PDB file of C-alpha atoms in Angstrom:
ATOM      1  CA  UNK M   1       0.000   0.000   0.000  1.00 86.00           C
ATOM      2  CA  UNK M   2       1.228   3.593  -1.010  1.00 92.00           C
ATOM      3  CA  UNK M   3       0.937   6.564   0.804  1.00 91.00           C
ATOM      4  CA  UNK M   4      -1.656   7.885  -2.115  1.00 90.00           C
ATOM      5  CA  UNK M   5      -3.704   4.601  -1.181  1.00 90.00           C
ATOM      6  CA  UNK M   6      -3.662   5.281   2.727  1.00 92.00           C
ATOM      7  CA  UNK M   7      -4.759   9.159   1.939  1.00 90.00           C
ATOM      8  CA  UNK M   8      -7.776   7.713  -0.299  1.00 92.00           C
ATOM      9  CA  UNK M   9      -8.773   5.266   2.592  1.00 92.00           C
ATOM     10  CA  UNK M  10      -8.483   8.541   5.239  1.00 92.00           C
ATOM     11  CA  UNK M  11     -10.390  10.411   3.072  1.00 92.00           C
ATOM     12  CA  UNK M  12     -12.716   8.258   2.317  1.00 91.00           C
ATOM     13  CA  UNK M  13     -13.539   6.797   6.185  1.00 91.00           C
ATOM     14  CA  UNK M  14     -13.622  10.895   7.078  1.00 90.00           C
ATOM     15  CA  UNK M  15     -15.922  12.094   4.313  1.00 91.00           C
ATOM     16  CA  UNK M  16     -18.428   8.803   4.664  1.00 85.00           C
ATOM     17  CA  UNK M  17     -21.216  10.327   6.979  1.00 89.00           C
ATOM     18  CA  UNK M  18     -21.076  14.071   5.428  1.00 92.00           C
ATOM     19  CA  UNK M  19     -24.233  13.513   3.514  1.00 90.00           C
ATOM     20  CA  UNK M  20     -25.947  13.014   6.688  1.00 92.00           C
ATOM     21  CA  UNK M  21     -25.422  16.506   7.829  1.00 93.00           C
ATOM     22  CA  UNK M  22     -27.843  19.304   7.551  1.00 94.00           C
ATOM     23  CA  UNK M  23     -25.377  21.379   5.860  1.00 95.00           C
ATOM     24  CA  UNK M  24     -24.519  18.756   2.540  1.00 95.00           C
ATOM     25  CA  UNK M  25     -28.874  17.702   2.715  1.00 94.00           C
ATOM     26  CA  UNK M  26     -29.662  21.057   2.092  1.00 95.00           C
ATOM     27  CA  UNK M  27     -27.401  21.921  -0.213  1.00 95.00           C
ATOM     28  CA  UNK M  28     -28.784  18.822  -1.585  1.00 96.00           C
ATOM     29  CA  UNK M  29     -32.224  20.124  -1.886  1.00 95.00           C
ATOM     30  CA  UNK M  30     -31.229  23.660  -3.208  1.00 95.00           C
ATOM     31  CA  UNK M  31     -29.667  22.451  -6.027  1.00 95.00           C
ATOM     32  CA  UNK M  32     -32.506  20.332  -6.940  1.00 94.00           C
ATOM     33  CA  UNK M  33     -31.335  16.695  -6.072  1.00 92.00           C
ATOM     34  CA  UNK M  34     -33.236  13.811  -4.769  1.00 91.00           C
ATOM     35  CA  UNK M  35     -31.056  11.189  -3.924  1.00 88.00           C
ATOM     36  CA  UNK M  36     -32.484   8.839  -1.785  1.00 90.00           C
ATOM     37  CA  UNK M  37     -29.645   8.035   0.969  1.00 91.00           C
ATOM     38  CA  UNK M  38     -26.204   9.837   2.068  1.00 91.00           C
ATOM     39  CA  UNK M  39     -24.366   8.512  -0.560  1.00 91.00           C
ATOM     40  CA  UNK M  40     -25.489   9.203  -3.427  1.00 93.00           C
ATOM     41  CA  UNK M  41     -26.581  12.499  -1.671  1.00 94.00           C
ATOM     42  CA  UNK M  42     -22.903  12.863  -1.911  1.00 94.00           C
ATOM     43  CA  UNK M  43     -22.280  11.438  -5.076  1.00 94.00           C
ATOM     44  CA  UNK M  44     -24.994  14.285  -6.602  1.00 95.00           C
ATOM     45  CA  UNK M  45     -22.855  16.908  -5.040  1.00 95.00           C
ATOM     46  CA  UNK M  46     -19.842  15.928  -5.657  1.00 94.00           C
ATOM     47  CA  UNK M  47     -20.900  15.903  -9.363  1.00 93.00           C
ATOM     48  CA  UNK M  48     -23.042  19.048  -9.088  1.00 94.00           C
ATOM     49  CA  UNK M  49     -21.255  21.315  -6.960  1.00 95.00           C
ATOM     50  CA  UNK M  50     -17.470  19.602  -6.611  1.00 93.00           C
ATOM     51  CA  UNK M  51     -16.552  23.366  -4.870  1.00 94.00           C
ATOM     52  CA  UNK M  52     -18.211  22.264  -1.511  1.00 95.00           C
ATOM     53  CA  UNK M  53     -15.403  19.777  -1.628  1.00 95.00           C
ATOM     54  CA  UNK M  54     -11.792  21.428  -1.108  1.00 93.00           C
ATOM     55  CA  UNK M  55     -10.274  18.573  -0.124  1.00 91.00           C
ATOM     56  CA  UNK M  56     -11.736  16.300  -2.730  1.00 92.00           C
ATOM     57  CA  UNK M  57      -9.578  18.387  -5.340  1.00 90.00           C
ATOM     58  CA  UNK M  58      -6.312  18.819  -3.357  1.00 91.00           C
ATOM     59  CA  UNK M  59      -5.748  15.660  -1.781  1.00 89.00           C
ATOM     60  CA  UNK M  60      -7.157  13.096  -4.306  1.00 92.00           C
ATOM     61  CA  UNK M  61      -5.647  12.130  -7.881  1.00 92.00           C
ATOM     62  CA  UNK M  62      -7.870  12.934 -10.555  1.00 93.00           C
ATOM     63  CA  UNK M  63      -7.958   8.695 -10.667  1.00 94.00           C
ATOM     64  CA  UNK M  64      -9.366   8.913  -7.197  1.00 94.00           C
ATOM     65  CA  UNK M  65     -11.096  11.385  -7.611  1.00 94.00           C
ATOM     66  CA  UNK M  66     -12.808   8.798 -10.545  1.00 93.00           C
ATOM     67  CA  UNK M  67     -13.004   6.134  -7.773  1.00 92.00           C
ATOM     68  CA  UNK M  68     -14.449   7.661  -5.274  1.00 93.00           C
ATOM     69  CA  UNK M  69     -17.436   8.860  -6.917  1.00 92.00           C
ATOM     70  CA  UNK M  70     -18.121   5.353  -9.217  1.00 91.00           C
ATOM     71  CA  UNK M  71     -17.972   4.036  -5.276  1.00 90.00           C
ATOM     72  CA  UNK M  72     -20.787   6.226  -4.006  1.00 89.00           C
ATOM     73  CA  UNK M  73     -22.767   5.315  -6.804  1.00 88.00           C
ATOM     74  CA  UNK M  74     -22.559   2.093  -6.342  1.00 86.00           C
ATOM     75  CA  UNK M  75     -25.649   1.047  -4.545  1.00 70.00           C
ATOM     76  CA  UNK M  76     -24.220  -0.929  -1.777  1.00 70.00           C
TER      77      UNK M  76
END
């Protein structure tokens, strides 16, 4: 494992929850979304409105990046 790969699984564990707060579900609604649980919550906003997401941009590769949001909308 890399250091790149232990970042992603940081940043991954860390974000996991954030589209359970009010601030990401509104944000949510405002721009018009209506995903149906926290992830794809997140996976809408990360799509829709990436600048909420600072550390999304600096921290992951663009391959993560890639990754990360394919994982969300994965449906698990």
């Amino acid at each position: 494992m890399t250091e790149e790969d232990l970042e992603f699984c940081f940043y991954s564990i860390a974000s996991n929850d954030l589209g359970k707060t009010l601030f990401y579900t509104e944000e949510h609604q405002r721009r018009g979304g209506s995903a149906p649980d926290h992830d794809l919550l997140l996976h809408f906003l990360l799509k829709n409105a990436p600048e909420l997401f600072p550390a999304f941009a600096t921290i992951l590769s663009a391959e993560q990046q890639t990754n990360y949001i394919e994982g969300l909308d994965a449906n698990f």
